[in-house]
Amino acid sequence: MSSHNFQTLFFISHAFNNGFSVELINRDSEKSPFFQPNQNKYQNIINAARRSINRVNHFSKNVVKDAPQSTILPDGGEYLMTYSVGTPPFKLVGIADTGSDIAWLQCESCETCFNQTTPKFNPARSSTYNNIPCSSDQCQSVRGSTCDNKNNCEYTIRYGDGSHSEGDLSVDTLTFESTTGASVSFPKTVIGCGTDNTVSFKGRSSGVVGLGGGPMSFITQLGSSIGGKFSYCLPSSSLTSSSSNVTSKLNFGDAAIVSGTGVVSTPIITKNPKVFYFLTLESFSIGSKRLEFTSSSSTNVGGEGNIIIDSGTTLTLLPSDIYSNLVSEVAEVVKLERVDDPNNLFDLCYTLTSEEPEFPLITAHFEGADVVLHPISTFVQISDGIACFAFRSARDFPIFGNLAQQNLLVGYDLEAKKVSFKPTDCSKE
């Protein structure tokens, strides 16, 4: 996408009626700035699994209670998007993350900068860039905001591992190049212009495009202009191929409506922290065996909103007792030879004896929505001849990760407060 020029500028009024789509690039795709051509093809999934585990380990009860914006570091964000900020448009690559709130980017003249290999945005060169005053409603709506000596609003995002981004809360025009080759522009979008940034990702990425539910996320700001709707479709090949050029789409507005045969929907539950999209998972089933989603090991599983759906976490992470029950049931059904994972990441691995191993279908029973997970979404090949169950136990905060969402058109409708799933061949979307 970076080789295209901006051909047509469709302003926000055009987006109201038709919606638009942008390209979503897996971080291990050849199109990704993180692509490593000499890497073993199985290393992608091993690295992604480690990032999932690190991501969930960034949760802690104190962080969730006190963090002004986001409680997990989006280092594990698996999908990237290009966008431009300012006038004239300055192109950037950001991590698209439903587990993060504000859209922030590293700006020139940063006092503490992470290693970004592409040019940083210089706000002095944008004619549409403006600082937000402390007295504004926008500043007041950001928890933990402060004032500098010029009465400008400053933001701070602190993450569970000690990483952070701090800088000026400001407004500027964000421009997205749609998959049709046209461009869609959103003036006066609140962004974080980071001048003190300590994070673990590096390379061409300039920061994060927050797609979460917080007050200053990109999705919340677009609000009625996209009808509160966005969707994505993650192809099954994107995480398991070493040289995949398959890309996904991130859809907004009318382009994000999920309809037709096979659509099921479940309510989004509003709870803190509001940046996350909480769903209610009632049970899993394998064949005729049903495993209730209740836990004695996690205080976050009882009642509504007991699991987060997240585009930035690869694995599905469950409380230890629920996970153990699920592993036991899968092991009961699969008739292949068990083998230890040489990487010590996965608990349930098998030796593959044929190209079509017989792994079971697993159904995730959300409130009002039964989502069938095919083996491509529940098992990953970690080396020649070894496949492992792509679920893990977590200390807290169950997460429905992006492997489980493969080949599903996943639509978020924040006005109707629901997430919809539709079985789809995402490679053809």
PDB file of C-alpha atoms in Angstrom, residues 91-345:
ATOM      1  CA  LYS A  91       2.548   8.699   5.805  1.00  0.00           C
ATOM      2  CA  LEU A  92       3.053   6.459   8.854  1.00  0.00           C
ATOM      3  CA  VAL A  93       2.688   2.818   9.859  1.00  0.00           C
ATOM      4  CA  GLY A  94       0.800   2.122  13.087  1.00  0.00           C
ATOM      5  CA  ILE A  95      -0.243  -0.949  15.031  1.00  0.00           C
ATOM      6  CA  ALA A  96      -4.025  -1.455  14.712  1.00  0.00           C
ATOM      7  CA  ASP A  97      -5.148  -2.581  18.129  1.00  0.00           C
ATOM      8  CA  THR A  98      -8.611  -3.157  19.603  1.00  0.00           C
ATOM      9  CA  GLY A  99      -6.943  -3.389  23.017  1.00  0.00           C
ATOM     10  CA  SER A 100      -5.677   0.207  22.946  1.00  0.00           C
ATOM     11  CA  ASP A 101      -7.386   3.555  23.228  1.00  0.00           C
ATOM     12  CA  ILE A 102      -5.734   6.700  21.929  1.00  0.00           C
ATOM     13  CA  ALA A 103      -4.051   6.962  18.523  1.00  0.00           C
ATOM     14  CA  TRP A 104      -0.531   8.093  19.311  1.00  0.00           C
ATOM     15  CA  LEU A 105       2.608   8.493  17.249  1.00  0.00           C
ATOM     16  CA  GLN A 106       6.192   9.456  17.877  1.00  0.00           C
ATOM     17  CA  CYS A 107       6.884  13.092  17.010  1.00  0.00           C
ATOM     18  CA  GLU A 108      10.074  14.886  16.071  1.00  0.00           C
ATOM     19  CA  SER A 109      11.909  16.618  18.885  1.00  0.00           C
ATOM     20  CA  CYS A 110      11.005  13.751  21.214  1.00  0.00           C
ATOM     21  CA  GLU A 111      13.116  13.856  24.366  1.00  0.00           C
ATOM     22  CA  THR A 112      13.107  10.076  24.744  1.00  0.00           C
ATOM     23  CA  CYS A 113      12.513   8.161  21.502  1.00  0.00           C
ATOM     24  CA  PHE A 114      12.284   4.490  20.615  1.00  0.00           C
ATOM     25  CA  ASN A 115      14.167   3.262  17.548  1.00  0.00           C
ATOM     26  CA  GLN A 116      11.924   4.237  14.633  1.00  0.00           C
ATOM     27  CA  THR A 117      13.666   3.655  11.306  1.00  0.00           C
ATOM     28  CA  THR A 118      11.386   5.908   9.246  1.00  0.00           C
ATOM     29  CA  PRO A 119      11.064   9.709   9.561  1.00  0.00           C
ATOM     30  CA  LYS A 120       9.080  10.970  12.526  1.00  0.00           C
ATOM     31  CA  PHE A 121       6.114  13.300  12.156  1.00  0.00           C
ATOM     32  CA  ASN A 122       7.032  16.962  12.576  1.00  0.00           C
ATOM     33  CA  PRO A 123       3.937  18.853  13.791  1.00  0.00           C
ATOM     34  CA  ALA A 124       5.488  22.213  12.807  1.00  0.00           C
ATOM     35  CA  ARG A 125       5.193  21.195   9.150  1.00  0.00           C
ATOM     36  CA  SER A 126       1.446  20.489   9.306  1.00  0.00           C
ATOM     37  CA  SER A 127      -0.872  23.431   8.688  1.00  0.00           C
ATOM     38  CA  THR A 128      -3.762  21.616  10.409  1.00  0.00           C
ATOM     39  CA  TYR A 129      -1.964  20.613  13.626  1.00  0.00           C
ATOM     40  CA  ASN A 130      -3.149  22.286  16.840  1.00  0.00           C
ATOM     41  CA  ASN A 131      -2.510  21.684  20.514  1.00  0.00           C
ATOM     42  CA  ILE A 132      -5.564  21.076  22.680  1.00  0.00           C
ATOM     43  CA  PRO A 133      -6.028  23.575  25.547  1.00  0.00           C
ATOM     44  CA  CYS A 134      -6.349  22.246  29.083  1.00  0.00           C
ATOM     45  CA  SER A 135      -9.814  23.731  29.492  1.00  0.00           C
ATOM     46  CA  SER A 136     -11.303  21.748  26.581  1.00  0.00           C
ATOM     47  CA  ASP A 137     -13.762  18.893  27.020  1.00  0.00           C
ATOM     48  CA  GLN A 138     -11.407  16.698  24.999  1.00  0.00           C
ATOM     49  CA  CYS A 139      -8.639  17.192  27.540  1.00  0.00           C
ATOM     50  CA  GLN A 140     -10.981  16.613  30.456  1.00  0.00           C
ATOM     51  CA  SER A 141     -12.227  13.324  29.001  1.00  0.00           C
ATOM     52  CA  VAL A 142      -8.727  11.803  29.003  1.00  0.00           C
ATOM     53  CA  ARG A 143      -8.002  10.321  32.397  1.00  0.00           C
ATOM     54  CA  GLY A 144      -4.651  11.353  33.787  1.00  0.00           C
ATOM     55  CA  SER A 145      -4.247  14.354  31.474  1.00  0.00           C
ATOM     56  CA  THR A 146      -2.155  17.254  32.742  1.00  0.00           C
ATOM     57  CA  CYS A 147      -1.282  20.829  31.731  1.00  0.00           C
ATOM     58  CA  ASP A 148       2.059  22.166  30.595  1.00  0.00           C
ATOM     59  CA  ASN A 149       3.293  25.696  31.325  1.00  0.00           C
ATOM     60  CA  LYS A 150       1.612  26.971  28.145  1.00  0.00           C
ATOM     61  CA  ASN A 151      -1.796  25.603  29.228  1.00  0.00           C
ATOM     62  CA  ASN A 152      -1.646  22.856  26.605  1.00  0.00           C
ATOM     63  CA  CYS A 153      -3.084  19.422  27.355  1.00  0.00           C
ATOM     64  CA  GLU A 154      -0.622  16.574  27.895  1.00  0.00           C
ATOM     65  CA  TYR A 155      -1.405  12.849  27.858  1.00  0.00           C
ATOM     66  CA  THR A 156       0.321   9.928  29.552  1.00  0.00           C
ATOM     67  CA  ILE A 157      -0.182   6.272  28.676  1.00  0.00           C
ATOM     68  CA  ARG A 158       1.503   3.823  31.028  1.00  0.00           C
ATOM     69  CA  TYR A 159       1.620   0.098  30.385  1.00  0.00           C
ATOM     70  CA  GLY A 160       1.832  -2.855  32.698  1.00  0.00           C
ATOM     71  CA  ASP A 161       5.497  -3.573  31.967  1.00  0.00           C
ATOM     72  CA  GLY A 162       6.667  -0.025  32.714  1.00  0.00           C
ATOM     73  CA  SER A 163       6.618   1.190  29.097  1.00  0.00           C
ATOM     74  CA  HIS A 164       4.931   4.470  28.375  1.00  0.00           C
ATOM     75  CA  SER A 165       4.181   7.268  25.928  1.00  0.00           C
ATOM     76  CA  GLU A 166       3.822  10.884  26.973  1.00  0.00           C
ATOM     77  CA  GLY A 167       3.349  14.030  24.955  1.00  0.00           C
ATOM     78  CA  ASP A 168       0.950  16.627  23.622  1.00  0.00           C
ATOM     79  CA  LEU A 169      -2.709  15.852  23.126  1.00  0.00           C
ATOM     80  CA  SER A 170      -3.510  17.572  19.859  1.00  0.00           C
ATOM     81  CA  VAL A 171      -5.772  17.563  16.817  1.00  0.00           C
ATOM     82  CA  ASP A 172      -4.846  17.058  13.196  1.00  0.00           C
ATOM     83  CA  THR A 173      -6.231  15.540  10.008  1.00  0.00           C
ATOM     84  CA  LEU A 174      -5.922  11.767   9.658  1.00  0.00           C
ATOM     85  CA  THR A 175      -6.088  10.367   6.131  1.00  0.00           C
ATOM     86  CA  PHE A 176      -6.616   6.727   5.214  1.00  0.00           C
ATOM     87  CA  GLU A 177      -6.010   5.293   1.786  1.00  0.00           C
ATOM     88  CA  SER A 178      -8.924   3.002   1.021  1.00  0.00           C
ATOM     89  CA  THR A 179      -8.603  -0.285  -0.808  1.00  0.00           C
ATOM     90  CA  THR A 180     -10.296   1.319  -3.820  1.00  0.00           C
ATOM     91  CA  GLY A 181      -7.331   3.669  -4.237  1.00  0.00           C
ATOM     92  CA  ALA A 182      -9.286   6.701  -3.054  1.00  0.00           C
ATOM     93  CA  SER A 183      -8.559   8.399   0.254  1.00  0.00           C
ATOM     94  CA  VAL A 184     -10.759   9.345   3.182  1.00  0.00           C
ATOM     95  CA  SER A 185      -9.837  12.259   5.401  1.00  0.00           C
ATOM     96  CA  PHE A 186     -10.928  13.009   8.985  1.00  0.00           C
ATOM     97  CA  PRO A 187     -10.080  16.545  10.140  1.00  0.00           C
ATOM     98  CA  LYS A 188      -9.634  17.561  13.787  1.00  0.00           C
ATOM     99  CA  THR A 189      -8.989  14.036  15.050  1.00  0.00           C
ATOM    100  CA  VAL A 190      -7.479  13.865  18.534  1.00  0.00           C
ATOM    101  CA  ILE A 191      -4.036  12.251  18.514  1.00  0.00           C
ATOM    102  CA  GLY A 192      -1.174  11.875  20.942  1.00  0.00           C
ATOM    103  CA  CYS A 193       2.038  13.489  19.699  1.00  0.00           C
ATOM    104  CA  GLY A 194       4.541  11.489  21.722  1.00  0.00           C
ATOM    105  CA  THR A 195       7.701  13.249  22.920  1.00  0.00           C
ATOM    106  CA  ASP A 196       8.712  10.810  25.684  1.00  0.00           C
ATOM    107  CA  ASN A 197       8.277   7.229  24.498  1.00  0.00           C
ATOM    108  CA  THR A 198       9.720   4.034  25.933  1.00  0.00           C
ATOM    109  CA  VAL A 199       8.324   0.899  24.258  1.00  0.00           C
ATOM    110  CA  SER A 200       9.650  -2.467  23.157  1.00  0.00           C
ATOM    111  CA  PHE A 201       8.688  -2.401  19.464  1.00  0.00           C
ATOM    112  CA  LYS A 202      10.993  -0.831  16.899  1.00  0.00           C
ATOM    113  CA  GLY A 203      11.308  -0.504  13.135  1.00  0.00           C
ATOM    114  CA  ARG A 204       9.062   1.495  10.827  1.00  0.00           C
ATOM    115  CA  SER A 205       6.106   1.533  13.205  1.00  0.00           C
ATOM    116  CA  SER A 206       5.473   4.994  14.593  1.00  0.00           C
ATOM    117  CA  GLY A 207       3.021   4.058  17.346  1.00  0.00           C
ATOM    118  CA  VAL A 208      -0.495   2.752  17.815  1.00  0.00           C
ATOM    119  CA  VAL A 209      -3.896   3.324  16.190  1.00  0.00           C
ATOM    120  CA  GLY A 210      -6.267   2.658  19.072  1.00  0.00           C
ATOM    121  CA  LEU A 211      -9.439   0.866  17.974  1.00  0.00           C
ATOM    122  CA  GLY A 212     -10.695   0.231  21.508  1.00  0.00           C
ATOM    123  CA  GLY A 213     -13.768   1.607  23.204  1.00  0.00           C
ATOM    124  CA  GLY A 214     -12.265   4.478  25.222  1.00  0.00           C
ATOM    125  CA  PRO A 215     -13.333   8.113  24.788  1.00  0.00           C
ATOM    126  CA  MET A 216     -10.373   9.155  22.592  1.00  0.00           C
ATOM    127  CA  SER A 217      -9.978   6.021  20.461  1.00  0.00           C
ATOM    128  CA  PHE A 218     -10.161   6.439  16.705  1.00  0.00           C
ATOM    129  CA  ILE A 219     -13.406   4.440  16.607  1.00  0.00           C
ATOM    130  CA  THR A 220     -15.088   6.537  19.303  1.00  0.00           C
ATOM    131  CA  GLN A 221     -14.042   9.801  17.660  1.00  0.00           C
ATOM    132  CA  LEU A 222     -15.411   8.792  14.268  1.00  0.00           C
ATOM    133  CA  GLY A 223     -18.623   7.868  16.060  1.00  0.00           C
ATOM    134  CA  SER A 224     -21.686   8.670  13.958  1.00  0.00           C
ATOM    135  CA  SER A 225     -19.617   9.228  10.810  1.00  0.00           C
ATOM    136  CA  ILE A 226     -19.063   5.462  10.626  1.00  0.00           C
ATOM    137  CA  GLY A 227     -22.278   4.573  12.447  1.00  0.00           C
ATOM    138  CA  GLY A 228     -20.168   3.119  15.253  1.00  0.00           C
ATOM    139  CA  LYS A 229     -19.237   0.208  12.979  1.00  0.00           C
ATOM    140  CA  PHE A 230     -15.966  -1.445  12.017  1.00  0.00           C
ATOM    141  CA  SER A 231     -15.049  -4.970  10.975  1.00  0.00           C
ATOM    142  CA  TYR A 232     -12.106  -7.107   9.911  1.00  0.00           C
ATOM    143  CA  CYS A 233     -11.531 -10.509   8.343  1.00  0.00           C
ATOM    144  CA  LEU A 234      -8.283 -12.332   9.187  1.00  0.00           C
ATOM    145  CA  PRO A 235      -7.182 -14.940   6.608  1.00  0.00           C
ATOM    146  CA  SER A 236      -6.050 -18.313   7.893  1.00  0.00           C
ATOM    147  CA  SER A 237      -2.728 -18.181   6.073  1.00  0.00           C
ATOM    148  CA  SER A 238      -1.486 -14.955   7.583  1.00  0.00           C
ATOM    149  CA  LEU A 239       0.108 -16.322  10.741  1.00  0.00           C
ATOM    150  CA  THR A 240       1.364 -19.674   9.512  1.00  0.00           C
ATOM    151  CA  SER A 241       3.057 -18.815   6.240  1.00  0.00           C
ATOM    152  CA  SER A 242       6.560 -17.434   5.998  1.00  0.00           C
ATOM    153  CA  SER A 243       5.965 -15.553   2.751  1.00  0.00           C
ATOM    154  CA  SER A 244       2.316 -14.681   2.741  1.00  0.00           C
ATOM    155  CA  ASN A 245       1.243 -11.674   0.728  1.00  0.00           C
ATOM    156  CA  VAL A 246      -2.353 -12.177   1.823  1.00  0.00           C
ATOM    157  CA  THR A 247      -3.650  -9.024   3.465  1.00  0.00           C
ATOM    158  CA  SER A 248      -6.830  -8.305   5.366  1.00  0.00           C
ATOM    159  CA  LYS A 249      -9.256  -5.426   5.311  1.00  0.00           C
ATOM    160  CA  LEU A 250     -10.253  -3.165   8.134  1.00  0.00           C
ATOM    161  CA  ASN A 251     -13.718  -1.851   7.225  1.00  0.00           C
ATOM    162  CA  PHE A 252     -15.550   1.201   8.549  1.00  0.00           C
ATOM    163  CA  GLY A 253     -19.149   2.426   8.327  1.00  0.00           C
ATOM    164  CA  ASP A 254     -21.457   0.809   5.784  1.00  0.00           C
ATOM    165  CA  ALA A 255     -18.531  -1.280   4.519  1.00  0.00           C
ATOM    166  CA  ALA A 256     -18.388  -2.900   7.968  1.00  0.00           C
ATOM    167  CA  ILE A 257     -21.965  -4.205   8.087  1.00  0.00           C
ATOM    168  CA  VAL A 258     -21.999  -7.966   8.653  1.00  0.00           C
ATOM    169  CA  SER A 259     -25.091  -9.564   7.139  1.00  0.00           C
ATOM    170  CA  GLY A 260     -26.288 -12.630   5.263  1.00  0.00           C
ATOM    171  CA  THR A 261     -26.417 -16.345   5.927  1.00  0.00           C
ATOM    172  CA  GLY A 262     -24.668 -17.655   9.003  1.00  0.00           C
ATOM    173  CA  VAL A 263     -24.320 -14.393  10.940  1.00  0.00           C
ATOM    174  CA  VAL A 264     -24.516 -14.694  14.730  1.00  0.00           C
ATOM    175  CA  SER A 265     -24.283 -11.805  17.198  1.00  0.00           C
ATOM    176  CA  THR A 266     -23.484 -11.380  20.874  1.00  0.00           C
ATOM    177  CA  PRO A 267     -23.801  -8.302  23.125  1.00  0.00           C
ATOM    178  CA  ILE A 268     -20.857  -6.052  23.961  1.00  0.00           C
ATOM    179  CA  ILE A 269     -20.871  -5.609  27.733  1.00  0.00           C
ATOM    180  CA  THR A 270     -19.898  -2.182  29.036  1.00  0.00           C
ATOM    181  CA  LYS A 271     -17.514  -2.413  31.977  1.00  0.00           C
ATOM    182  CA  ASN A 272     -14.186  -0.996  33.072  1.00  0.00           C
ATOM    183  CA  PRO A 273     -11.679  -0.509  31.631  1.00  0.00           C
ATOM    184  CA  LYS A 274     -13.811   0.818  28.767  1.00  0.00           C
ATOM    185  CA  VAL A 275     -10.997   0.497  26.254  1.00  0.00           C
ATOM    186  CA  PHE A 276     -11.719  -3.249  25.947  1.00  0.00           C
ATOM    187  CA  TYR A 277     -14.599  -5.026  24.223  1.00  0.00           C
ATOM    188  CA  PHE A 278     -16.042  -7.481  26.734  1.00  0.00           C
ATOM    189  CA  LEU A 279     -18.228 -10.382  25.597  1.00  0.00           C
ATOM    190  CA  THR A 280     -19.985 -13.119  27.561  1.00  0.00           C
ATOM    191  CA  LEU A 281     -18.740 -16.649  26.878  1.00  0.00           C
ATOM    192  CA  GLU A 282     -21.043 -19.286  28.342  1.00  0.00           C
ATOM    193  CA  SER A 283     -19.268 -22.517  27.400  1.00  0.00           C
ATOM    194  CA  PHE A 284     -17.201 -24.516  24.932  1.00  0.00           C
ATOM    195  CA  SER A 285     -18.341 -27.729  23.329  1.00  0.00           C
ATOM    196  CA  ILE A 286     -16.457 -30.540  21.622  1.00  0.00           C
ATOM    197  CA  GLY A 287     -18.857 -32.962  20.001  1.00  0.00           C
ATOM    198  CA  SER A 288     -21.583 -33.656  22.552  1.00  0.00           C
ATOM    199  CA  LYS A 289     -19.402 -32.649  25.515  1.00  0.00           C
ATOM    200  CA  ARG A 290     -20.111 -29.181  26.894  1.00  0.00           C
ATOM    201  CA  LEU A 291     -17.678 -27.378  29.214  1.00  0.00           C
ATOM    202  CA  GLU A 292     -19.165 -24.489  31.172  1.00  0.00           C
ATOM    203  CA  PHE A 293     -17.168 -21.276  31.304  1.00  0.00           C
ATOM    204  CA  THR A 294     -17.054 -20.952  35.076  1.00  0.00           C
ATOM    205  CA  SER A 295     -13.895 -20.672  37.104  1.00  0.00           C
ATOM    206  CA  SER A 296     -12.717 -20.887  40.676  1.00  0.00           C
ATOM    207  CA  SER A 297      -9.258 -19.603  39.713  1.00  0.00           C
ATOM    208  CA  SER A 298     -10.328 -16.250  38.231  1.00  0.00           C
ATOM    209  CA  THR A 299     -12.529 -13.534  39.695  1.00  0.00           C
ATOM    210  CA  ASN A 300     -13.132 -12.109  36.200  1.00  0.00           C
ATOM    211  CA  VAL A 301     -15.125 -15.022  34.809  1.00  0.00           C
ATOM    212  CA  GLY A 302     -18.338 -14.783  36.782  1.00  0.00           C
ATOM    213  CA  GLY A 303     -21.347 -13.148  35.151  1.00  0.00           C
ATOM    214  CA  GLU A 304     -21.501 -10.960  32.068  1.00  0.00           C
ATOM    215  CA  GLY A 305     -18.502  -9.633  30.180  1.00  0.00           C
ATOM    216  CA  ASN A 306     -16.175 -12.460  31.158  1.00  0.00           C
ATOM    217  CA  ILE A 307     -13.850 -12.423  28.117  1.00  0.00           C
ATOM    218  CA  ILE A 308     -12.150  -9.757  25.990  1.00  0.00           C
ATOM    219  CA  ILE A 309     -12.112 -10.035  22.202  1.00  0.00           C
ATOM    220  CA  ASP A 310      -8.777  -8.713  20.979  1.00  0.00           C
ATOM    221  CA  SER A 311      -7.161  -8.326  17.566  1.00  0.00           C
ATOM    222  CA  GLY A 312      -3.715  -7.856  19.104  1.00  0.00           C
ATOM    223  CA  THR A 313      -3.387 -11.178  20.948  1.00  0.00           C
ATOM    224  CA  THR A 314      -2.651 -14.297  18.905  1.00  0.00           C
ATOM    225  CA  LEU A 315      -3.592 -17.098  21.287  1.00  0.00           C
ATOM    226  CA  THR A 316      -6.839 -17.581  23.182  1.00  0.00           C
ATOM    227  CA  LEU A 317      -6.100 -17.272  26.890  1.00  0.00           C
ATOM    228  CA  LEU A 318      -8.272 -18.880  29.553  1.00  0.00           C
ATOM    229  CA  PRO A 319      -8.320 -19.246  33.352  1.00  0.00           C
ATOM    230  CA  SER A 320      -6.240 -22.246  34.380  1.00  0.00           C
ATOM    231  CA  ASP A 321      -9.078 -24.549  35.491  1.00  0.00           C
ATOM    232  CA  ILE A 322     -11.192 -23.911  32.364  1.00  0.00           C
ATOM    233  CA  TYR A 323      -8.089 -24.359  30.231  1.00  0.00           C
ATOM    234  CA  SER A 324      -7.207 -27.649  31.946  1.00  0.00           C
ATOM    235  CA  ASN A 325     -10.712 -29.017  31.385  1.00  0.00           C
ATOM    236  CA  LEU A 326     -10.609 -28.044  27.714  1.00  0.00           C
ATOM    237  CA  VAL A 327      -7.150 -29.584  27.206  1.00  0.00           C
ATOM    238  CA  SER A 328      -8.323 -32.815  28.841  1.00  0.00           C
ATOM    239  CA  GLU A 329     -11.319 -33.041  26.562  1.00  0.00           C
ATOM    240  CA  VAL A 330      -9.301 -32.304  23.417  1.00  0.00           C
ATOM    241  CA  ALA A 331      -6.726 -34.921  24.461  1.00  0.00           C
ATOM    242  CA  GLU A 332      -9.538 -37.420  24.928  1.00  0.00           C
ATOM    243  CA  VAL A 333     -10.746 -36.898  21.364  1.00  0.00           C
ATOM    244  CA  VAL A 334      -7.500 -36.590  19.383  1.00  0.00           C
ATOM    245  CA  LYS A 335      -5.975 -39.981  18.584  1.00  0.00           C
ATOM    246  CA  LEU A 336      -2.503 -38.840  17.546  1.00  0.00           C
ATOM    247  CA  GLU A 337       0.757 -39.366  19.405  1.00  0.00           C
ATOM    248  CA  ARG A 338       1.412 -36.643  21.984  1.00  0.00           C
ATOM    249  CA  VAL A 339       4.794 -34.949  22.001  1.00  0.00           C
ATOM    250  CA  ASP A 340       6.432 -32.204  24.081  1.00  0.00           C
ATOM    251  CA  ASP A 341       6.756 -28.719  22.623  1.00  0.00           C
ATOM    252  CA  PRO A 342      10.502 -28.081  22.211  1.00  0.00           C
ATOM    253  CA  ASN A 343       9.823 -24.362  22.807  1.00  0.00           C
ATOM    254  CA  ASN A 344       7.970 -24.945  26.102  1.00  0.00           C
ATOM    255  CA  LEU A 345       5.153 -22.635  25.003  1.00  0.00           C
TER     256      LEU A 345
END
